[in-house]
Amino acid sequence: MKKILKIAVVLWASTLATAAWCKDDPAAGATLYATHCTACHGADRAGMPGAFPALTDVGKRLQPAEIKEKISKGGGLMPPFSHLTQQEIDDIASYLAK
């Protein structure tokens, strides 16, 4: 019985550790945004009218899943950022949703 309890505790702890590690990180998203997005959307996320949309209120216009899909697949003039990991995409989307 003790062995089963130990295994259950270890599995539960590893689940919590994984969940904590995978949380969206807006601060990391800000750094990633500065690296991958500012050339077109600007450091202030104001974009360039007629060419690149402003991202200042993108969280009001798009659902988080839509933001993530746009980052990974691109669209219009925006190239796909398929080289980013899912965690990086989640972090950027979390930053943009603020």
XYZ file of N, CA and C in Angstrom, residues 11-73:
189
model
N 3.626 10.734 -9.234
C 2.904 11.057 -10.466
C 2.158 12.381 -10.334
N 1.531 12.605 -9.223
C 0.811 13.853 -8.976
C 1.774 15.033 -8.988
N 2.923 14.898 -8.324
C 3.917 15.975 -8.272
C 4.482 16.271 -9.655
N 4.724 15.236 -10.436
C 5.261 15.473 -11.785
C 4.228 16.149 -12.675
N 2.957 15.860 -12.470
C 1.893 16.534 -13.217
C 1.852 18.013 -12.866
N 1.957 18.335 -11.597
C 1.968 19.735 -11.176
C 3.197 20.461 -11.691
N 4.344 19.813 -11.661
C 5.572 20.444 -12.148
C 5.467 20.731 -13.635
N 4.926 19.809 -14.401
C 4.758 20.015 -15.839
C 3.794 21.153 -16.110
N 2.694 21.202 -15.385
C 1.714 22.266 -15.581
C 2.320 23.618 -15.244
N 3.105 23.693 -14.198
C 3.731 24.962 -13.818
C 4.751 25.382 -14.867
N 5.467 24.447 -15.420
C 6.489 24.758 -16.409
C 5.863 25.259 -17.710
N 4.690 24.808 -18.054
C 4.068 25.121 -19.332
C 3.157 26.341 -19.292
N 3.098 27.056 -18.195
C 2.231 28.227 -18.137
C 2.723 29.290 -19.100
N 1.784 30.039 -19.642
C 2.138 31.137 -20.537
C 2.934 32.175 -19.760
N 3.922 32.742 -20.408
C 4.807 33.709 -19.760
C 4.812 35.000 -20.584
N 3.984 35.996 -20.217
C 3.927 37.239 -20.979
C 5.276 37.960 -21.059
N 6.114 37.849 -20.018
C 7.432 38.495 -20.052
C 8.302 37.855 -21.134
N 8.271 36.535 -21.222
C 9.003 35.849 -22.292
C 8.389 36.211 -23.637
N 7.066 36.357 -23.672
C 6.384 36.759 -24.901
C 6.818 38.135 -25.369
N 7.040 39.056 -24.427
C 7.503 40.401 -24.785
C 8.871 40.341 -25.440
N 9.747 39.513 -24.908
C 11.083 39.347 -25.494
C 10.982 38.734 -26.887
N 10.147 37.716 -27.033
C 9.951 37.080 -28.336
C 9.322 38.051 -29.321
N 8.374 38.858 -28.856
C 7.753 39.869 -29.709
C 8.819 40.833 -30.216
N 9.691 41.283 -29.335
C 10.751 42.216 -29.729
C 11.654 41.611 -30.798
N 11.886 40.319 -30.710
C 12.759 39.637 -31.663
C 12.083 39.373 -33.001
N 10.831 38.935 -32.965
C 10.178 38.428 -34.177
C 9.115 39.338 -34.787
N 8.609 40.309 -34.038
C 7.419 41.032 -34.491
C 7.600 42.533 -34.692
N 8.575 43.133 -34.015
C 8.679 44.594 -34.034
C 9.028 45.157 -35.401
N 9.709 44.398 -36.236
C 10.081 44.909 -37.560
C 8.850 45.339 -38.351
N 7.758 44.636 -38.196
C 6.539 44.969 -38.936
C 5.499 45.690 -38.077
N 5.297 45.215 -36.856
C 4.222 45.746 -36.013
C 4.684 46.844 -35.066
N 5.986 47.092 -35.000
C 6.533 48.157 -34.167
C 6.662 47.776 -32.710
N 7.589 48.452 -32.048
C 7.822 48.182 -30.631
C 6.599 48.529 -29.790
N 5.837 49.505 -30.237
C 4.631 49.924 -29.504
C 3.377 49.186 -29.959
N 3.536 48.224 -30.860
C 2.445 47.395 -31.405
C 1.434 48.201 -32.214
N 1.820 49.406 -32.654
C 0.904 50.278 -33.397
C 0.785 49.884 -34.866
N 1.671 49.041 -35.371
C 1.614 48.608 -36.756
C 1.934 49.725 -37.722
N 1.599 49.499 -38.991
C 1.777 50.490 -40.042
C 0.498 50.471 -40.876
N -0.335 51.510 -40.756
C -1.625 51.519 -41.450
C -1.483 51.176 -42.939
N -2.342 50.280 -43.380
C -2.354 49.863 -44.767
C -1.436 48.701 -45.070
N -0.487 48.426 -44.190
C 0.440 47.325 -44.436
C 0.404 46.291 -43.317
N 0.641 46.749 -42.097
C 0.721 45.844 -40.953
C -0.242 46.319 -39.871
N -1.168 45.462 -39.452
C -2.183 45.892 -38.490
C -1.600 46.170 -37.103
N -2.245 47.062 -36.398
C -1.893 47.324 -35.001
C -2.275 46.111 -34.165
N -1.465 45.835 -33.187
C -1.729 44.706 -32.296
C -2.047 45.177 -30.880
N -2.276 46.470 -30.729
C -2.521 47.020 -29.403
C -3.784 46.469 -28.755
N -4.774 46.117 -29.539
C -6.028 45.586 -28.982
C -6.399 44.245 -29.604
N -5.406 43.519 -30.048
C -5.682 42.261 -30.740
C -6.428 41.272 -29.839
N -6.218 41.356 -28.533
C -6.928 40.477 -27.599
C -8.421 40.741 -27.559
N -8.841 41.933 -27.980
C -10.266 42.265 -28.040
C -10.881 41.814 -29.361
N -10.043 41.709 -30.397
C -10.540 41.359 -31.725
C -10.479 39.865 -32.027
N -9.509 39.179 -31.436
C -9.316 37.761 -31.713
C -9.268 36.953 -30.427
N -9.740 35.727 -30.508
C -9.629 34.785 -29.398
C -8.167 34.304 -29.308
N -7.721 33.856 -28.135
C -6.342 33.376 -28.002
C -5.958 32.321 -29.048
N -6.859 31.400 -29.337
C -6.565 30.361 -30.331
C -6.355 30.969 -31.718
N -7.091 32.021 -32.041
C -6.938 32.684 -33.337
C -5.592 33.428 -33.416
N -5.192 34.035 -32.317
C -3.896 34.719 -32.281
C -2.779 33.700 -32.497
N -2.871 32.587 -31.808
C -1.850 31.537 -31.923
C -1.791 30.974 -33.336
N -2.957 30.777 -33.938
C -2.996 30.253 -35.302
C -2.373 31.245 -36.285
N -2.655 32.533 -36.111
C -2.089 33.562 -36.990
C -0.570 33.586 -36.862
N -0.066 33.441 -35.638
C 1.386 33.438 -35.435
C 2.010 32.224 -36.125
N 1.434 31.069 -35.926
C 2.046 29.856 -36.467
C 1.851 29.695 -37.972
N 0.702 30.126 -38.497
C 0.410 29.900 -39.921
C 0.571 31.142 -40.786
